[in-house]
Short mmCIF file of C-alpha atoms in Angstrom, two decimals:
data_model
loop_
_atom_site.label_atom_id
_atom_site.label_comp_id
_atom_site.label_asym_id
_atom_site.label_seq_id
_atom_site.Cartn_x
_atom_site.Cartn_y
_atom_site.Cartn_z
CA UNK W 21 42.11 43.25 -23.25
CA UNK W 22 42.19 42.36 -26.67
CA UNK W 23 38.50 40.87 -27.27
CA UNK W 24 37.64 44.95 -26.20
CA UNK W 25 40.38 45.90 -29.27
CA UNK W 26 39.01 43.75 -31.40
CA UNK W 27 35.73 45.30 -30.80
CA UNK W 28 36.89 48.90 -30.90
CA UNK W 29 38.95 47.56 -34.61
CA UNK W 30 35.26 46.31 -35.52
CA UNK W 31 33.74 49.85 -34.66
CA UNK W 32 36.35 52.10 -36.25
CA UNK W 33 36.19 50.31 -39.40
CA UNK W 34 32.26 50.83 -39.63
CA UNK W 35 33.44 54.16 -38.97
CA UNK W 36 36.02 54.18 -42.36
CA UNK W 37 39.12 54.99 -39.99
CA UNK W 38 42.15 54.24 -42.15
CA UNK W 39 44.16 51.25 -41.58
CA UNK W 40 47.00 53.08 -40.34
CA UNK W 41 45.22 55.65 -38.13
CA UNK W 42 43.45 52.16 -36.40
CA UNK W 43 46.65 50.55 -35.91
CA UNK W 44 47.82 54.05 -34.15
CA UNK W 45 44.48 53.78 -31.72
CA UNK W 46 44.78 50.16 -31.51
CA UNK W 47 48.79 50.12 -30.16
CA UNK W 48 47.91 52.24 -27.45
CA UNK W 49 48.21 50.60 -24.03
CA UNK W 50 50.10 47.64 -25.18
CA UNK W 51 53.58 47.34 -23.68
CA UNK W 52 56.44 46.28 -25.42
CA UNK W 53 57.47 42.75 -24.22
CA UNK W 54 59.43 40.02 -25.72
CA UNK W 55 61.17 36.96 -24.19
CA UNK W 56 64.01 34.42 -25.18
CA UNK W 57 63.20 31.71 -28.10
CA UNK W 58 64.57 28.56 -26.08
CA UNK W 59 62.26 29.99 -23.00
CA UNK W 60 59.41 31.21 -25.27
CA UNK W 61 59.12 27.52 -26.59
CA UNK W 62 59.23 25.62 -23.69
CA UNK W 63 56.60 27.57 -22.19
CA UNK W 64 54.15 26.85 -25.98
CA UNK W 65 55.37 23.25 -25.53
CA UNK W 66 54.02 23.15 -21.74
CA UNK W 67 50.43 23.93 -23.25
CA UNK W 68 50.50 22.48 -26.26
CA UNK W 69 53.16 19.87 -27.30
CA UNK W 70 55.23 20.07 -30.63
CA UNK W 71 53.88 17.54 -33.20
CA UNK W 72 56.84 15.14 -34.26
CA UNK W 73 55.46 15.05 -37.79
CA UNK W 74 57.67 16.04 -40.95
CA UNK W 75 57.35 16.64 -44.53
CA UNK W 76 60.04 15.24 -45.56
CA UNK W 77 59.80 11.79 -46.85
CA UNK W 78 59.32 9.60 -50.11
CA UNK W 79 56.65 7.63 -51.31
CA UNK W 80 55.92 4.74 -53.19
CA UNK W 81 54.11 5.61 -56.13
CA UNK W 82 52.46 2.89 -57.89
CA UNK W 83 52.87 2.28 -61.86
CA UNK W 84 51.04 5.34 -64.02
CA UNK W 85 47.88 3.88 -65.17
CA UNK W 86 45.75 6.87 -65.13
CA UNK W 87 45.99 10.43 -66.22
CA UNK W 88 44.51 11.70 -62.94
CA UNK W 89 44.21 10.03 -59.30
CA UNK W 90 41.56 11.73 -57.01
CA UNK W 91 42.08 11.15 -53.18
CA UNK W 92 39.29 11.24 -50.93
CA UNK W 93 39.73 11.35 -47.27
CA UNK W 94 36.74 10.13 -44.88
CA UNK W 95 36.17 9.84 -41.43
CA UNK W 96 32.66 9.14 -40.30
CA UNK W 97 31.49 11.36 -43.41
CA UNK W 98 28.22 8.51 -43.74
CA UNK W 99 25.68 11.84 -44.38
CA UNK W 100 27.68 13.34 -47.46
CA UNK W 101 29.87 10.63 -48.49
CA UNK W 102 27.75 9.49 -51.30
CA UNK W 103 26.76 12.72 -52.65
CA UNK W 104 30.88 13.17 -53.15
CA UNK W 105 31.36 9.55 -54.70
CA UNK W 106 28.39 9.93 -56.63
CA UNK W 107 29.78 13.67 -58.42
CA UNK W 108 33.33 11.87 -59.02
CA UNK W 109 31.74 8.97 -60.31
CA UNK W 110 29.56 11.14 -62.73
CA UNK W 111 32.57 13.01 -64.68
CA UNK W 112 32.52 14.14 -68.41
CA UNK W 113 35.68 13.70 -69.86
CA UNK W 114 38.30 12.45 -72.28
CA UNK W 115 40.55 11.70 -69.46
CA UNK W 116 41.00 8.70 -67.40
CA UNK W 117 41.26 9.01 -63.60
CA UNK W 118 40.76 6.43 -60.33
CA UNK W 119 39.09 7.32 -57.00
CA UNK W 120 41.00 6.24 -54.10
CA UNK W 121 39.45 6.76 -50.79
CA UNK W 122 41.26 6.41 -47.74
CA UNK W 123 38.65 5.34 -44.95
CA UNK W 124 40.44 7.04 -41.67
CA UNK W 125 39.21 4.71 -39.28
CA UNK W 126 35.09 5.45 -39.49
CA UNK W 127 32.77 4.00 -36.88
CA UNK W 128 29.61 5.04 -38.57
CA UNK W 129 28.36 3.60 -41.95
CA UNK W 130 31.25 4.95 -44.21
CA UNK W 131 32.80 1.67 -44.50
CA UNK W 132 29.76 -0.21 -45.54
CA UNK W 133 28.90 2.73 -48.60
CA UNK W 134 31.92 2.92 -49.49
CA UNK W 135 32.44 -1.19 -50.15
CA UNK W 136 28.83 -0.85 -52.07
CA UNK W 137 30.57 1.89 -54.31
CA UNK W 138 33.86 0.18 -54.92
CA UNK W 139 31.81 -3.43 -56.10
CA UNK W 140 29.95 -1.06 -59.02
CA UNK W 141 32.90 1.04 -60.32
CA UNK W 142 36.00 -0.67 -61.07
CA UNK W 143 38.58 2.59 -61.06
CA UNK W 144 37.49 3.10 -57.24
CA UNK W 145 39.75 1.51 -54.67
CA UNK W 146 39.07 1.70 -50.86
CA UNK W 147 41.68 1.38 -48.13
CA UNK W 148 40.63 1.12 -45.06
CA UNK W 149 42.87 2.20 -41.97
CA UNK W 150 42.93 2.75 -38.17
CA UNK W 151 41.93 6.35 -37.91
CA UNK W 152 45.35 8.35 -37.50
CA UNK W 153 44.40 11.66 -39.13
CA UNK W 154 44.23 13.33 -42.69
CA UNK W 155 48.04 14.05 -43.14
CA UNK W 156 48.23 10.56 -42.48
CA UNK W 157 45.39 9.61 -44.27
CA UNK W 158 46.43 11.50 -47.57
CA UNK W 159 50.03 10.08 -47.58
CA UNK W 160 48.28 6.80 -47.40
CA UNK W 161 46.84 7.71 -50.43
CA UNK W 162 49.75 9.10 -52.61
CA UNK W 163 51.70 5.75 -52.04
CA UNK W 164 48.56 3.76 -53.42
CA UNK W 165 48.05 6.74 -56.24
CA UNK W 166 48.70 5.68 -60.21
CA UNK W 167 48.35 8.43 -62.30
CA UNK W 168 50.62 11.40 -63.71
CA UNK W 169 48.56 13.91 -61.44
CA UNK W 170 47.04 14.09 -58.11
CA UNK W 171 43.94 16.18 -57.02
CA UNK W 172 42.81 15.92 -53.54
CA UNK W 173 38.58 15.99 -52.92
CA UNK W 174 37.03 16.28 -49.26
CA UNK W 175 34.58 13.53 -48.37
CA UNK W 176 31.88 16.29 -47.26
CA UNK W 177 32.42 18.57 -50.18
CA UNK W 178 31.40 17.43 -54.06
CA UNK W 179 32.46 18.86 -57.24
CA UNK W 180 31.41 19.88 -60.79
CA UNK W 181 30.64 17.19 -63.53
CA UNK W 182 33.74 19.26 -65.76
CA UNK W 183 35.78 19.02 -62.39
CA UNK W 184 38.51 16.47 -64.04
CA UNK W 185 38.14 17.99 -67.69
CA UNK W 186 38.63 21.28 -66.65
CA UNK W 187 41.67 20.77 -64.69
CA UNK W 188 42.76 18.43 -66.96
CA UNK W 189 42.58 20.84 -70.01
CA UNK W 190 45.30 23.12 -69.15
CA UNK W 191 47.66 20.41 -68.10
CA UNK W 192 46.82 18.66 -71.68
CA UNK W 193 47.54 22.19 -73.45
CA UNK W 194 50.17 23.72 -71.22
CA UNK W 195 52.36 20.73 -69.63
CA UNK W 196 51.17 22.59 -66.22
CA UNK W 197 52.54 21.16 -62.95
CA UNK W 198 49.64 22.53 -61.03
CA UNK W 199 45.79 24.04 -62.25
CA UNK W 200 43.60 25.50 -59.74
CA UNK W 201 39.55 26.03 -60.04
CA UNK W 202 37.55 28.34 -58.72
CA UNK W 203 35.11 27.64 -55.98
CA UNK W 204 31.89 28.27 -53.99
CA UNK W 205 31.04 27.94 -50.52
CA UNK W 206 27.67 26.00 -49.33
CA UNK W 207 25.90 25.06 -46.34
CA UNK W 208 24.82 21.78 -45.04
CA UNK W 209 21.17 23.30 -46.81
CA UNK W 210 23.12 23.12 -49.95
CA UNK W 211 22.48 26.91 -50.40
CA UNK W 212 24.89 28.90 -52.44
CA UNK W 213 27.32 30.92 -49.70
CA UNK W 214 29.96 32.66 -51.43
CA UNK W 215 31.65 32.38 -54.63
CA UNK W 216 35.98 32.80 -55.39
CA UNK W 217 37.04 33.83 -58.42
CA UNK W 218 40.23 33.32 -58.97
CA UNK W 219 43.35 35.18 -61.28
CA UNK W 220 46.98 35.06 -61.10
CA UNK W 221 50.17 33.60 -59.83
CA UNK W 222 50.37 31.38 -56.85
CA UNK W 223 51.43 33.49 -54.12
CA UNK W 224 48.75 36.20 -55.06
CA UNK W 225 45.95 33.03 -55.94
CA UNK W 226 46.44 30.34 -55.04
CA UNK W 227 44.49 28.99 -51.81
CA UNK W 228 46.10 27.34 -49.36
CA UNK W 229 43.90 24.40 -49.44
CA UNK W 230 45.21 20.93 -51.26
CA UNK W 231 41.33 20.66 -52.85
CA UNK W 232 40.18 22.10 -55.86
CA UNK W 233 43.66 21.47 -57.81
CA UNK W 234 45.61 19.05 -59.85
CA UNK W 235 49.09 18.75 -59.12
CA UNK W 236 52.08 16.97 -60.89
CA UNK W 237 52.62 13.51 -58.99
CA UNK W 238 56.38 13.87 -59.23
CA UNK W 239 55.74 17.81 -56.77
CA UNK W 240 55.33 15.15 -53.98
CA UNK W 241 57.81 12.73 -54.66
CA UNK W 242 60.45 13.43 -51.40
CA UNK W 243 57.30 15.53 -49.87
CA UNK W 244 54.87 13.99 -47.26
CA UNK W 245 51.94 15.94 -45.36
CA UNK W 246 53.46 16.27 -41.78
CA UNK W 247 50.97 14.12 -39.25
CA UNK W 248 50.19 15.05 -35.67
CA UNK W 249 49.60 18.54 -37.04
CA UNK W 250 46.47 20.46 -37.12
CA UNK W 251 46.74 23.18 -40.70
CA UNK W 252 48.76 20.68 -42.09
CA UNK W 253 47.96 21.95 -45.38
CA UNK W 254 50.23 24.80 -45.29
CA UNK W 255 52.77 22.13 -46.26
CA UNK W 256 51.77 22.76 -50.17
CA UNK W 257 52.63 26.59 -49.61
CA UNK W 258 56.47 26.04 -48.65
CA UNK W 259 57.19 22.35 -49.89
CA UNK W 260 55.00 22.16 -53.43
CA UNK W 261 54.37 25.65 -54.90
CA UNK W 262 58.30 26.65 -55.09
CA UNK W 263 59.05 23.57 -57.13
CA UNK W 264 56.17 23.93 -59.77
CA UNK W 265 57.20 25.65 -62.53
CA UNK W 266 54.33 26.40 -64.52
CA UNK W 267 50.57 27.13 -61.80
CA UNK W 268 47.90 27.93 -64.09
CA UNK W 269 43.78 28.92 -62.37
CA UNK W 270 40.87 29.18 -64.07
CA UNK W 271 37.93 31.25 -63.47
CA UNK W 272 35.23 27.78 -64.00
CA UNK W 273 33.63 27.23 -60.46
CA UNK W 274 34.26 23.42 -60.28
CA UNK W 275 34.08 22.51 -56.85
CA UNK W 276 32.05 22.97 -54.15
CA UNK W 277 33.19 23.60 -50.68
CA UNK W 278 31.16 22.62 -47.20
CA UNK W 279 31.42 24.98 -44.19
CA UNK W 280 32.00 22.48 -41.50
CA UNK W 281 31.02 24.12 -38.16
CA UNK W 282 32.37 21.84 -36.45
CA UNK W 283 35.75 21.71 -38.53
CA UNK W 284 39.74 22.89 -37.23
CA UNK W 285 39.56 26.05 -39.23
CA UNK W 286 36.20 27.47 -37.20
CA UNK W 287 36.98 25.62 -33.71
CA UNK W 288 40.61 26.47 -33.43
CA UNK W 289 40.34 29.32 -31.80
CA UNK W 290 39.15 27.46 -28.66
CA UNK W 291 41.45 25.15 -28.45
CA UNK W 292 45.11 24.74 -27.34
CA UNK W 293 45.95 22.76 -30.92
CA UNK W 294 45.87 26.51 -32.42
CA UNK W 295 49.38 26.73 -31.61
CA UNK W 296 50.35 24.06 -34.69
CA UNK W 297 49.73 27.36 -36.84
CA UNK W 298 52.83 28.16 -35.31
CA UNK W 299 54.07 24.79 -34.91
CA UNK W 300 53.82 24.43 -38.33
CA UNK W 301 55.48 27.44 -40.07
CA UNK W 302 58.90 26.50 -37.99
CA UNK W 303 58.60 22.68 -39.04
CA UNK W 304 58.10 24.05 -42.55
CA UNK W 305 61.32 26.82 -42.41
CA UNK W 306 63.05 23.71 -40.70
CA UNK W 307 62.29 21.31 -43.36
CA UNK W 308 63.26 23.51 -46.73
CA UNK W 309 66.52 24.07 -44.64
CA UNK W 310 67.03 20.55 -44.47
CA UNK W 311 66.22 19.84 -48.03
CA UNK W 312 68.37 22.82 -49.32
CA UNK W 313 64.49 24.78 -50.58
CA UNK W 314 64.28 27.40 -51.78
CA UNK W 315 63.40 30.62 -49.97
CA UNK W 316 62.36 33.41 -52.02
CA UNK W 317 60.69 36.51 -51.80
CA UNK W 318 57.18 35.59 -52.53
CA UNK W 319 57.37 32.87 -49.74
CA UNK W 320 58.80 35.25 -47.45
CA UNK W 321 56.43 37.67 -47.74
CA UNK W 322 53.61 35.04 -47.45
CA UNK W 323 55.78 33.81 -44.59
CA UNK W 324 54.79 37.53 -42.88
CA UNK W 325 51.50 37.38 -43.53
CA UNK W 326 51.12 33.51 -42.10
CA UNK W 327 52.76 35.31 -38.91
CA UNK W 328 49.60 37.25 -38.12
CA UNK W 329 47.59 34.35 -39.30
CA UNK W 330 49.00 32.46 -36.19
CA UNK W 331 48.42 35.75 -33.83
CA UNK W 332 44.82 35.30 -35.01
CA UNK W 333 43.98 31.77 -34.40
CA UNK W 334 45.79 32.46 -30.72
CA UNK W 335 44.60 35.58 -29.96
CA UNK W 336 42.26 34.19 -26.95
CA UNK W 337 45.82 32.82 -25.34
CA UNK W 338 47.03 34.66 -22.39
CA UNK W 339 49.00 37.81 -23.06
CA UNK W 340 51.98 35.93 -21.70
CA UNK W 341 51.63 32.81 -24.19
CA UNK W 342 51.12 35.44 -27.09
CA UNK W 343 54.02 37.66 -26.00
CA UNK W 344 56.26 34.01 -26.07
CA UNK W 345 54.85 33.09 -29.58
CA UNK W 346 55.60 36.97 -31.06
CA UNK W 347 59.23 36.10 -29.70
CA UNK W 348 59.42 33.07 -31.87
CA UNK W 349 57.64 34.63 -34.24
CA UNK W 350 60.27 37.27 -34.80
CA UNK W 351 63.22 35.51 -34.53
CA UNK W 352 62.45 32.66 -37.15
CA UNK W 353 61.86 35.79 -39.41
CA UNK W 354 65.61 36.59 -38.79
CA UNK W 355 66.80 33.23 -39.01
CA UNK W 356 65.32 32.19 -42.03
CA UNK W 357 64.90 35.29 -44.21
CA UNK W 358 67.72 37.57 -43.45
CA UNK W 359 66.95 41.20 -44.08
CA UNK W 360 70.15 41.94 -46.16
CA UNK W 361 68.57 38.98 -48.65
CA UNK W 362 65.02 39.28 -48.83
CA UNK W 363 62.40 41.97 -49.76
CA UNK W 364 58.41 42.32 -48.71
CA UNK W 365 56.54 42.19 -52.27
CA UNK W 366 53.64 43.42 -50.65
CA UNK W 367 53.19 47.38 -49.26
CA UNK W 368 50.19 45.65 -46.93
CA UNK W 369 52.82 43.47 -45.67
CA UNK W 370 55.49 45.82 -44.84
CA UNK W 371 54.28 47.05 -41.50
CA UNK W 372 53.98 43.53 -40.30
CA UNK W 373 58.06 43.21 -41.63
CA UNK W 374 58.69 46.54 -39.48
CA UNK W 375 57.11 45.23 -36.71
CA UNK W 376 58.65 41.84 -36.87
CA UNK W 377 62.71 42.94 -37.60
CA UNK W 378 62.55 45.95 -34.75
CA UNK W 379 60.73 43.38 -31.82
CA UNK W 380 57.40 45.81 -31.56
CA UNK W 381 55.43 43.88 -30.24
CA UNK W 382 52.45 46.65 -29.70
CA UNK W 383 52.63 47.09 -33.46
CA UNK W 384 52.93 43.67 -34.42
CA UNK W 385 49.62 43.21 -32.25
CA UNK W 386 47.73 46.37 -33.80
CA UNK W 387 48.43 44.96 -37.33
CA UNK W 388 47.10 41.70 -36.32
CA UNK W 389 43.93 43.06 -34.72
CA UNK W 390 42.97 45.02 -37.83
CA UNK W 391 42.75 41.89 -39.72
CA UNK W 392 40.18 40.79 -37.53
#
């Protein structure tokens, strides 16, 4: 039923039918359901477990050193692992920085290049672990980091030879607790895909993605990245960005990002694991409530929009499954962000609020297939 809506959402679009008019055509036909939350999760948790990971937690930061620590995750990354070392290595700048690279357990060559790297530069350090994931894998890395700020790099992607100065910079001129860079996209033919620009505060601009930033060390000092999750990186949205006072971007295109076919982001929607999207936003609420947060109106209305987010990478479940997730869906929104104390900062948003507080499930599943 809802491959045909997308398809019909795909046509009237080419056709330049208003947003509203195609959620209208689109809610046609789809019956209001909802279920129980205790029921609704059990019957998630029978397809795909709930992850026991957290991000709560402390670390144990080593001595500052360096002005900058850059952690590189790997795991069997032996084709583009050097060309990533290789653009770290090569920086032009006034700042000092180490390389730590956590080696997640590879059983190709990444071991091996990675030990030949480490014997020629002395600010590289490798630690090598039994593969357990890149939540894991990254929190290995913040206990062993020693510098004032953390970026995080991905062992298939490489970045600009003004990556660290650039970033560096506005944290030098401002005292900024986090800098973001703009990007661009490539393919494994190292052609030029797409190209972000980006502007203003984090909410609006900020990506979701820990690359392509330098943060404060002390944002992540009782914050871990939950493990056993898949999208564990929306832990930055609710755990990091509230607590940085002063997020700065700038428009200079200093790294550059790999489209991994074969990567969560493009294969979720095949496989049962899609339901951590969902998994992940109530660990998240659960976790600020447990560290007193706070919950504000910019993270609730992002909170909104991650909703559909989770529809989409779902929306090949059963209508059932998606019917029990919309239940949960709805009620954390009423737990967590109570309408009497928070307010949608976005007029895009506030149809996905309407449908969300009132249980409309047709609507909430219109809205959601227009952003496909």
């Amino acid at each position: 039923m809802y491959r045909k809506r997308i398809k019909l959402n795909h046509l009237l679009r080419k056709l330049h039918v208003p947003p509203k008019k195609r959620v209208g055509l689109l809610k046609l036909g789809i019956p209001q359901q909802t279920v129980k939350y205790n029921e609704a999760l059990a019957k998630l948790n029978a397809i795909s477990p709930f992850p026991t990971g957290t991000s709560v937690g402390t670390h144990t930061f080593k001595a500052e050193k360096f002005d900058l620590a850059i952690i590189v995750v790997t795991y069997n990354n032996q084709d583009y692992i050097d060309k990533c070392i290789s653009s770290l290595v090569e920086q032009q700048t006034k700042y000092t920085f180490s390389i730590i690279v956590v080696n997640d357990g590879s059983t190709d060559h990444t071991a091996t290049m990675l030990a030949n790297w480490a014997k020629r530069f002395s600010n590289i350090q490798v630690i090598n672990c039994p593969h357990g994931g890149v939540a894991r894998a990254r929190n290995i890395g913040l206990n062993a980091s020693n510098a004032r700020y953390i970026s995080f790099v991905d062992a298939d992607d490489y970045v600009e030879k003004d990556y660290v100065e650039s970033l560096m910079n506005p944290v030098s001129k401002y005292n900024a607790d986090i800098v973001e860079g703009s990007y661009q996209t490539i393919n494994d033919a190292e052609r030029f895909v797409n190209e972000t620009d980006l502007k203003a505060n984090a909410f609006q601009a900020l990506h979701g993605y820990p690359w392509g930033k330098v943060y404060r060390r002390s944002l992540f000092e009782n914050v871990k990245f939950p493990e056993d999750f898949w999208f564990e990186d929306t832990m930055g949205i609710y755990r990091i960005w509230p607590n940085a006072r002063k997020i700065i971007t700038i428009s200079n295109i200093i790294y550059n990002y790999r489209i991994n076919e074969k990567g969560i982001t493009r294969s979720a929607f095949s496989n049962v694991k899609a339901l951590d999207s969902l998994y992940i936003t109530i660990c998240l609420l659960e976790d600020c409530r447990k560290t007193k947060s706070l919950l504000n109106d910019e993270l609730y209305t992002f909170t909104l929009q991650q909703m559909v987010t989770n529809y989409i990478r779902i929306h090949s479940f059963k209508n059932e499954d998606l019917v029990a997730a919309f239940s949960i869906m709805a009620r954390l929104i009423d737990d967590y962000f109570p309408a009497s104390k928070f307010k949608c900062l976005d007029d895009e948003s506030l149809i996905i609020e309407k449908a969300l507080r009132t249980k409309d499930y047709s609507l909430f599943i219109a809205v959601s297939l227009t952003k496909q």
